[in-house]
PDB file of C-alpha atoms in Angstrom:
ATOM      1  CA  ARG N   1     -33.798   0.334 -13.202  1.00 49.00           C
ATOM      2  CA  SER N   2     -31.473   3.247 -12.962  1.00 51.00           C
ATOM      3  CA  LEU N   3     -28.066   3.481 -12.065  1.00 48.00           C
ATOM      4  CA  LYS N   4     -28.602   5.271  -8.707  1.00 48.00           C
ATOM      5  CA  SER N   5     -31.006   2.867  -7.797  1.00 53.00           C
ATOM      6  CA  GLU N   6     -28.442  -0.117  -8.934  1.00 55.00           C
ATOM      7  CA  ASP N   7     -26.053   1.438  -6.908  1.00 53.00           C
ATOM      8  CA  THR N   8     -28.102   1.671  -3.236  1.00 51.00           C
ATOM      9  CA  ALA N   9     -28.721  -2.267  -4.168  1.00 55.00           C
ATOM     10  CA  ASN N  10     -25.344  -2.852  -4.726  1.00 59.00           C
ATOM     11  CA  ASN N  11     -24.457  -1.300  -1.028  1.00 54.00           C
ATOM     12  CA  ILE N  12     -27.393  -3.043   0.133  1.00 54.00           C
ATOM     13  CA  ASP N  13     -25.810  -5.990  -0.950  1.00 62.00           C
ATOM     14  CA  VAL N  14     -22.095  -5.290   0.444  1.00 58.00           C
ATOM     15  CA  MET N  15     -23.711  -4.437   3.988  1.00 57.00           C
ATOM     16  CA  ARG N  16     -25.972  -7.813   3.553  1.00 62.00           C
ATOM     17  CA  LYS N  17     -22.552 -10.057   3.443  1.00 63.00           C
ATOM     18  CA  GLN N  18     -20.315  -8.260   5.734  1.00 58.00           C
ATOM     19  CA  THR N  19     -22.535  -8.462   8.691  1.00 60.00           C
ATOM     20  CA  GLN N  20     -23.559 -11.935   8.024  1.00 60.00           C
ATOM     21  CA  VAL N  21     -20.257 -12.598   7.749  1.00 57.00           C
ATOM     22  CA  ALA N  22     -19.642 -11.014  11.110  1.00 56.00           C
ATOM     23  CA  ARG N  23     -22.636 -12.950  13.210  1.00 57.00           C
ATOM     24  CA  ASP N  24     -22.013 -15.788  11.388  1.00 57.00           C
ATOM     25  CA  LEU N  25     -19.268 -16.191  13.820  1.00 53.00           C
ATOM     26  CA  HIS N  26     -20.932 -18.014  15.967  1.00 43.00           C
ATOM     27  CA  GLY N  27     -20.577 -21.593  14.433  1.00 42.00           C
ATOM     28  CA  ASN N  28     -23.740 -24.296  15.377  1.00 37.00           C
ATOM     29  CA  ASN N  29     -26.458 -21.087  15.683  1.00 36.00           C
ATOM     30  CA  PRO N  30     -25.251 -18.319  13.498  1.00 36.00           C
ATOM     31  CA  PHE N  31     -27.450 -15.024  13.342  1.00 33.00           C
ATOM     32  CA  ARG N  32     -29.378 -14.486  10.138  1.00 32.00           C
ATOM     33  CA  VAL N  33     -29.360 -10.823   8.405  1.00 32.00           C
ATOM     34  CA  ASP N  34     -32.577 -10.485   8.926  1.00 32.00           C
ATOM     35  CA  GLN N  35     -33.223 -11.550  12.102  1.00 32.00           C
ATOM     36  CA  SER N  36     -33.612  -8.048  14.481  1.00 34.00           C
ATOM     37  CA  LYS N  37     -31.994  -9.867  17.576  1.00 38.00           C
ATOM     38  CA  GLU N  38     -29.339  -7.866  18.490  1.00 42.00           C
ATOM     39  CA  PHE N  39     -25.530  -9.497  19.352  1.00 43.00           C
ATOM     40  CA  SER N  40     -26.074 -11.537  22.104  1.00 45.00           C
ATOM     41  CA  ASP N  41     -22.908 -12.015  22.721  1.00 49.00           C
ATOM     42  CA  ILE N  42     -21.519  -8.175  22.513  1.00 47.00           C
ATOM     43  CA  LYS N  43     -21.033  -6.491  25.654  1.00 48.00           C
ATOM     44  CA  GLN N  44     -21.272  -2.600  26.243  1.00 46.00           C
ATOM     45  CA  THR N  45     -19.448  -1.023  29.042  1.00 46.00           C
ATOM     46  CA  GLU N  46     -20.587   2.637  29.765  1.00 51.00           C
ATOM     47  CA  GLU N  47     -20.157   3.780  25.985  1.00 64.00           C
ATOM     48  CA  TYR N  48     -18.016   1.007  24.178  1.00 72.00           C
ATOM     49  CA  PHE N  49     -18.942  -2.022  22.733  1.00 77.00           C
ATOM     50  CA  SER N  50     -16.584  -5.657  23.483  1.00 80.00           C
ATOM     51  CA  CYS N  51     -15.127  -8.058  20.654  1.00 78.00           C
ATOM     52  CA  HIS N  52     -16.212 -11.272  22.810  1.00 77.00           C
ATOM     53  CA  LEU N  53     -13.145 -12.593  20.663  1.00 76.00           C
ATOM     54  CA  CYS N  54     -10.288 -11.014  21.443  1.00 74.00           C
ATOM     55  CA  GLY N  55     -11.569  -8.302  23.972  1.00 75.00           C
ATOM     56  CA  LYS N  56     -11.027  -5.109  21.535  1.00 78.00           C
ATOM     57  CA  THR N  57     -13.576  -2.350  22.612  1.00 79.00           C
ATOM     58  CA  PHE N  58     -15.478  -0.126  19.904  1.00 77.00           C
ATOM     59  CA  ARG N  59     -17.691   2.994  20.331  1.00 78.00           C
ATOM     60  CA  GLN N  60     -20.107   2.339  17.812  1.00 80.00           C
ATOM     61  CA  LYS N  61     -21.483  -0.845  17.401  1.00 79.00           C
ATOM     62  CA  PHE N  62     -21.198  -1.004  12.848  1.00 78.00           C
ATOM     63  CA  LYS N  63     -17.202  -0.744  14.182  1.00 78.00           C
ATOM     64  CA  LEU N  64     -17.162  -3.724  16.396  1.00 79.00           C
ATOM     65  CA  LEU N  65     -19.576  -5.366  13.162  1.00 79.00           C
ATOM     66  CA  ARG N  66     -16.901  -4.625  10.570  1.00 76.00           C
ATOM     67  CA  HIS N  67     -13.466  -5.558  12.947  1.00 77.00           C
ATOM     68  CA  MET N  68     -15.423  -9.240  13.831  1.00 78.00           C
ATOM     69  CA  ILE N  69     -14.920  -9.852  10.541  1.00 78.00           C
ATOM     70  CA  SER N  70     -10.968 -10.158  10.821  1.00 77.00           C
ATOM     71  CA  HIS N  71     -12.102 -13.188  13.177  1.00 76.00           C
ATOM     72  CA  SER N  72     -14.045 -15.185   9.972  1.00 76.00           C
ATOM     73  CA  SER N  73     -12.398 -17.312   7.146  1.00 77.00           C
ATOM     74  CA  GLU N  74     -15.343 -16.781   5.360  1.00 81.00           C
ATOM     75  CA  LYS N  75     -14.673 -14.363   1.802  1.00 83.00           C
ATOM     76  CA  PRO N  76     -17.442 -13.579   0.438  1.00 83.00           C
ATOM     77  CA  PHE N  77     -16.274 -11.204  -2.426  1.00 85.00           C
ATOM     78  CA  ALA N  78     -14.974 -12.963  -5.323  1.00 88.00           C
ATOM     79  CA  CYS N  79     -12.928 -11.155  -7.673  1.00 88.00           C
ATOM     80  CA  SER N  80     -14.625 -10.760 -11.405  1.00 88.00           C
ATOM     81  CA  ILE N  81     -11.670 -11.244 -12.927  1.00 86.00           C
ATOM     82  CA  CYS N  82      -9.427 -14.158 -11.709  1.00 87.00           C
ATOM     83  CA  LYS N  83     -12.316 -15.007  -9.176  1.00 87.00           C
ATOM     84  CA  LYS N  84     -10.082 -14.937  -6.197  1.00 87.00           C
ATOM     85  CA  LEU N  85     -11.547 -14.050  -2.908  1.00 88.00           C
ATOM     86  CA  PHE N  86     -11.339 -11.666  -0.133  1.00 86.00           C
ATOM     87  CA  LYS N  87     -13.673 -10.706   3.191  1.00 82.00           C
ATOM     88  CA  ARG N  88     -14.524  -6.876   2.373  1.00 82.00           C
ATOM     89  CA  LYS N  89     -15.297  -5.348  -1.014  1.00 82.00           C
ATOM     90  CA  HIS N  90     -12.418  -2.762  -0.955  1.00 82.00           C
ATOM     91  CA  GLU N  91      -9.854  -5.725  -0.988  1.00 85.00           C
ATOM     92  CA  VAL N  92     -11.467  -6.604  -4.101  1.00 87.00           C
ATOM     93  CA  THR N  93     -11.468  -2.747  -5.817  1.00 85.00           C
ATOM     94  CA  LYS N  94      -7.150  -2.428  -4.444  1.00 81.00           C
ATOM     95  CA  HIS N  95      -6.602  -6.267  -5.974  1.00 83.00           C
ATOM     96  CA  ASP N  96      -8.133  -5.121  -9.656  1.00 84.00           C
ATOM     97  CA  ARG N  97      -6.760  -1.868  -9.427  1.00 80.00           C
ATOM     98  CA  ILE N  98      -2.906  -3.211  -8.385  1.00 78.00           C
ATOM     99  CA  VAL N  99      -2.976  -6.817  -9.851  1.00 80.00           C
ATOM    100  CA  HIS N 100      -5.736  -6.103 -13.429  1.00 80.00           C
ATOM    101  CA  GLN N 101      -4.982  -2.157 -13.838  1.00 77.00           C
ATOM    102  CA  GLY N 102      -1.267  -2.221 -13.147  1.00 73.00           C
ATOM    103  CA  ARG N 103      -2.127   1.024 -10.607  1.00 70.00           C
ATOM    104  CA  LYS N 104       0.341   1.070  -7.976  1.00 63.00           C
ATOM    105  CA  TYR N 105      -0.720   4.072  -6.169  1.00 55.00           C
ATOM    106  CA  THR N 106      -4.100   6.337  -6.408  1.00 55.00           C
ATOM    107  CA  VAL N 107      -2.441   9.053  -4.204  1.00 66.00           C
ATOM    108  CA  PHE N 108      -2.698  12.157  -6.651  1.00 74.00           C
ATOM    109  CA  LYS N 109       0.606  13.160  -7.278  1.00 79.00           C
ATOM    110  CA  PRO N 110       0.379  16.933  -9.128  1.00 84.00           C
ATOM    111  CA  TYR N 111       4.577  17.036  -8.816  1.00 87.00           C
ATOM    112  CA  LYS N 112       5.778  14.830 -12.385  1.00 88.00           C
ATOM    113  CA  CYS N 113       9.781  14.744 -12.469  1.00 86.00           C
ATOM    114  CA  THR N 114      10.606  16.046 -16.620  1.00 85.00           C
ATOM    115  CA  LEU N 115      13.403  12.946 -16.520  1.00 81.00           C
ATOM    116  CA  CYS N 116      11.562   9.993 -15.260  1.00 83.00           C
ATOM    117  CA  PRO N 117       8.015   9.065 -14.625  1.00 82.00           C
ATOM    118  CA  LYS N 118       8.385   9.697 -10.489  1.00 83.00           C
ATOM    119  CA  ALA N 119       5.541  11.980  -9.429  1.00 84.00           C
ATOM    120  CA  TYR N 120       5.485  13.401  -5.826  1.00 83.00           C
ATOM    121  CA  THR N 121       2.744  14.934  -3.954  1.00 80.00           C
ATOM    122  CA  HIS N 122       4.771  17.655  -2.641  1.00 82.00           C
ATOM    123  CA  LEU N 123       7.087  20.247  -4.598  1.00 83.00           C
ATOM    124  CA  VAL N 124       9.769  19.909  -1.958  1.00 78.00           C
ATOM    125  CA  ALA N 125       9.658  16.186  -2.517  1.00 80.00           C
ATOM    126  CA  LEU N 126       9.960  16.691  -6.214  1.00 83.00           C
ATOM    127  CA  GLU N 127      12.685  19.213  -6.247  1.00 79.00           C
ATOM    128  CA  ASP N 128      14.940  17.341  -3.724  1.00 76.00           C
ATOM    129  CA  HIS N 129      14.663  13.474  -5.991  1.00 78.00           C
ATOM    130  CA  GLN N 130      15.968  15.984  -8.919  1.00 77.00           C
ATOM    131  CA  TYR N 131      19.416  16.135  -7.746  1.00 73.00           C
ATOM    132  CA  VAL N 132      19.632  12.124  -8.525  1.00 74.00           C
ATOM    133  CA  HIS N 133      19.666  13.437 -11.820  1.00 77.00           C
ATOM    134  CA  THR N 134      21.620  16.470 -11.798  1.00 74.00           C
ATOM    135  CA  GLY N 135      24.275  14.536  -9.212  1.00 72.00           C
ATOM    136  CA  GLN N 136      23.994  17.825  -6.850  1.00 74.00           C
ATOM    137  CA  LYS N 137      24.323  17.450  -3.827  1.00 76.00           C
ATOM    138  CA  SER N 138      22.920  20.035  -1.642  1.00 74.00           C
ATOM    139  CA  HIS N 139      21.776  17.796   1.501  1.00 78.00           C
ATOM    140  CA  ILE N 140      25.269  18.617   3.480  1.00 85.00           C
ATOM    141  CA  CYS N 141      26.027  17.264   7.180  1.00 86.00           C
ATOM    142  CA  GLU N 142      26.501  19.531   9.704  1.00 86.00           C
ATOM    143  CA  ILE N 143      28.451  18.153  11.671  1.00 86.00           C
ATOM    144  CA  CYS N 144      31.615  16.218   8.977  1.00 88.00           C
ATOM    145  CA  SER N 145      30.722  18.267   5.975  1.00 84.00           C
ATOM    146  CA  ALA N 146      29.259  14.809   4.288  1.00 85.00           C
ATOM    147  CA  SER N 147      27.248  15.432   1.396  1.00 83.00           C
ATOM    148  CA  PHE N 148      24.172  13.981  -0.304  1.00 81.00           C
ATOM    149  CA  THR N 149      21.854  14.233  -3.004  1.00 74.00           C
ATOM    150  CA  CYS N 150      18.686  13.590  -1.022  1.00 74.00           C
ATOM    151  CA  LYS N 151      17.366  14.167   2.362  1.00 76.00           C
ATOM    152  CA  SER N 152      17.044  10.241   2.776  1.00 75.00           C
ATOM    153  CA  GLY N 153      20.800   9.601   2.585  1.00 80.00           C
ATOM    154  CA  LEU N 154      21.756  12.184   4.906  1.00 82.00           C
ATOM    155  CA  VAL N 155      19.513  11.694   7.796  1.00 82.00           C
ATOM    156  CA  GLY N 156      20.494   7.738   7.411  1.00 81.00           C
ATOM    157  CA  HIS N 157      24.071   8.828   7.741  1.00 83.00           C
ATOM    158  CA  ILE N 158      23.278  11.349  10.913  1.00 83.00           C
ATOM    159  CA  LYS N 159      21.762   7.788  12.120  1.00 80.00           C
ATOM    160  CA  VAL N 160      24.657   5.295  11.147  1.00 79.00           C
ATOM    161  CA  LEU N 161      27.468   7.087  11.819  1.00 80.00           C
ATOM    162  CA  HIS N 162      26.836   9.674  14.270  1.00 80.00           C
ATOM    163  CA  GLN N 163      24.257   8.434  16.356  1.00 76.00           C
ATOM    164  CA  GLY N 164      24.974   4.908  16.562  1.00 71.00           C
ATOM    165  CA  PHE N 165      21.867   3.419  14.825  1.00 64.00           C
ATOM    166  CA  LYS N 166      22.464  -0.324  14.038  1.00 57.00           C
ATOM    167  CA  LYS N 167      21.719  -1.433  10.649  1.00 53.00           C
ATOM    168  CA  PRO N 168      21.197  -4.930   9.323  1.00 51.00           C
ATOM    169  CA  LYS N 169      24.590  -6.792   8.853  1.00 53.00           C
ATOM    170  CA  GLU N 170      24.572  -6.648   4.818  1.00 52.00           C
ATOM    171  CA  SER N 171      22.856  -3.021   5.321  1.00 64.00           C
ATOM    172  CA  CYS N 172      24.655  -1.113   2.486  1.00 74.00           C
ATOM    173  CA  GLN N 173      24.025   2.295   0.586  1.00 76.00           C
ATOM    174  CA  CYS N 174      24.236   3.545  -2.192  1.00 75.00           C
ATOM    175  CA  GLU N 175      27.609   6.169  -2.919  1.00 71.00           C
ATOM    176  CA  LEU N 176      25.680   8.215  -5.999  1.00 69.00           C
ATOM    177  CA  CYS N 177      22.461   9.560  -3.988  1.00 73.00           C
ATOM    178  CA  GLY N 178      22.884   7.953  -0.252  1.00 73.00           C
ATOM    179  CA  LYS N 179      19.499   5.410  -0.464  1.00 76.00           C
ATOM    180  CA  SER N 180      19.794   2.415   1.554  1.00 76.00           C
ATOM    181  CA  PHE N 181      19.201  -1.090   1.329  1.00 75.00           C
ATOM    182  CA  ASN N 182      19.274  -4.318   3.965  1.00 71.00           C
ATOM    183  CA  SER N 183      20.965  -7.318   1.272  1.00 70.00           C
ATOM    184  CA  ARG N 184      23.351  -6.843  -1.374  1.00 72.00           C
ATOM    185  CA  GLN N 185      21.462  -8.189  -3.400  1.00 72.00           C
ATOM    186  CA  GLY N 186      18.697  -5.204  -3.595  1.00 74.00           C
ATOM    187  CA  TYR N 187      21.429  -2.649  -3.643  1.00 77.00           C
ATOM    188  CA  SER N 188      22.999  -4.352  -7.062  1.00 75.00           C
ATOM    189  CA  ILE N 189      19.378  -4.420  -8.255  1.00 72.00           C
ATOM    190  CA  HIS N 190      19.462  -0.454  -7.692  1.00 74.00           C
ATOM    191  CA  MET N 191      22.447   0.117  -9.268  1.00 72.00           C
ATOM    192  CA  LYS N 192      21.452  -1.724 -12.018  1.00 68.00           C
ATOM    193  CA  TYR N 193      18.807   0.282 -12.511  1.00 64.00           C
ATOM    194  CA  SER N 194      18.854   3.495 -11.286  1.00 67.00           C
ATOM    195  CA  HIS N 195      22.766   4.125 -12.317  1.00 65.00           C
ATOM    196  CA  GLY N 196      23.530   1.765 -14.752  1.00 61.00           C
ATOM    197  CA  ASP N 197      23.163   0.928 -18.161  1.00 58.00           C
ATOM    198  CA  ALA N 198      20.402  -1.520 -18.117  1.00 59.00           C
ATOM    199  CA  LYS N 199      17.111  -1.041 -19.145  1.00 64.00           C
ATOM    200  CA  PRO N 200      13.751  -3.265 -18.404  1.00 70.00           C
ATOM    201  CA  LYS N 201      11.778  -4.810 -21.538  1.00 73.00           C
ATOM    202  CA  CYS N 202       8.380  -4.649 -21.864  1.00 77.00           C
ATOM    203  CA  HIS N 203       7.813  -8.835 -22.467  1.00 77.00           C
ATOM    204  CA  ILE N 204       4.478  -8.144 -24.963  1.00 79.00           C
ATOM    205  CA  CYS N 205       5.911  -6.125 -27.545  1.00 80.00           C
ATOM    206  CA  GLY N 206       9.956  -5.290 -26.254  1.00 76.00           C
ATOM    207  CA  LYS N 207       9.992  -1.870 -25.955  1.00 74.00           C
ATOM    208  CA  ILE N 208      12.471  -0.915 -23.439  1.00 70.00           C
ATOM    209  CA  VAL N 209      11.922   1.365 -21.511  1.00 67.00           C
ATOM    210  CA  CYS N 210      14.063   3.543 -19.269  1.00 61.00           C
ATOM    211  CA  SER N 211      13.223   2.329 -15.501  1.00 64.00           C
ATOM    212  CA  LYS N 212      10.961  -0.227 -13.811  1.00 65.00           C
ATOM    213  CA  GLU N 213       8.521   2.674 -12.516  1.00 63.00           C
ATOM    214  CA  PHE N 214       8.201   3.276 -16.532  1.00 68.00           C
ATOM    215  CA  LEU N 215       7.167  -0.163 -17.325  1.00 72.00           C
ATOM    216  CA  VAL N 216       4.654  -0.232 -15.054  1.00 72.00           C
ATOM    217  CA  VAL N 217       3.104   2.604 -16.908  1.00 69.00           C
ATOM    218  CA  HIS N 218       4.027   1.310 -20.278  1.00 71.00           C
ATOM    219  CA  MET N 219       2.085  -1.863 -19.633  1.00 74.00           C
ATOM    220  CA  ASN N 220      -0.995  -0.175 -19.084  1.00 72.00           C
ATOM    221  CA  MET N 221      -1.188   0.640 -22.537  1.00 71.00           C
ATOM    222  CA  HIS N 222      -1.412  -3.525 -23.101  1.00 71.00           C
ATOM    223  CA  THR N 223      -4.438  -3.869 -20.876  1.00 65.00           C
TER     224      THR N 223
END
């Protein structure tokens, strides 16, 4: 059987499972996928279909069916590696990418820093990040002339000191890059790995890398 026909069959199977879950929400009298009868509990008002469980409305019936899966406890999709169950097929794909492949992000980030593994979607973000390595504080507060290496540090400074924005009680800010943290522990970890001498170590081969981000990249070599 061709790959195209296999993909089509898989897509049909996914649609059957998800539609079955949505229709099985009717307790002891569930609808079957192969029944031609429409959802009798779906209320149509003008151009909208409303969920009988929470009242949320949708313009298309398929969107309502997709929404109703959120009300179900059934999880018909299983991870082929660890057998963890999920309600939707795309959740399995995301789980596999993050947990088993170590790939946290799928967004294309063409602008890569030459000094660390960080990458960005826009050039201006990369240029802003590189100030962390050079120590140059190019972002200056127009009110009090305080300077910061990154824009987020300047924005946080203005909110707290000049706009009266209240941070959590334990909130603290890094004096080197301006990054803010909600706890002293988060601040300490940041200082240790971003500005200190401590480097993360691979528990498989013992290699020491420059940052936690690069450790994730390195771990992909072992999978």
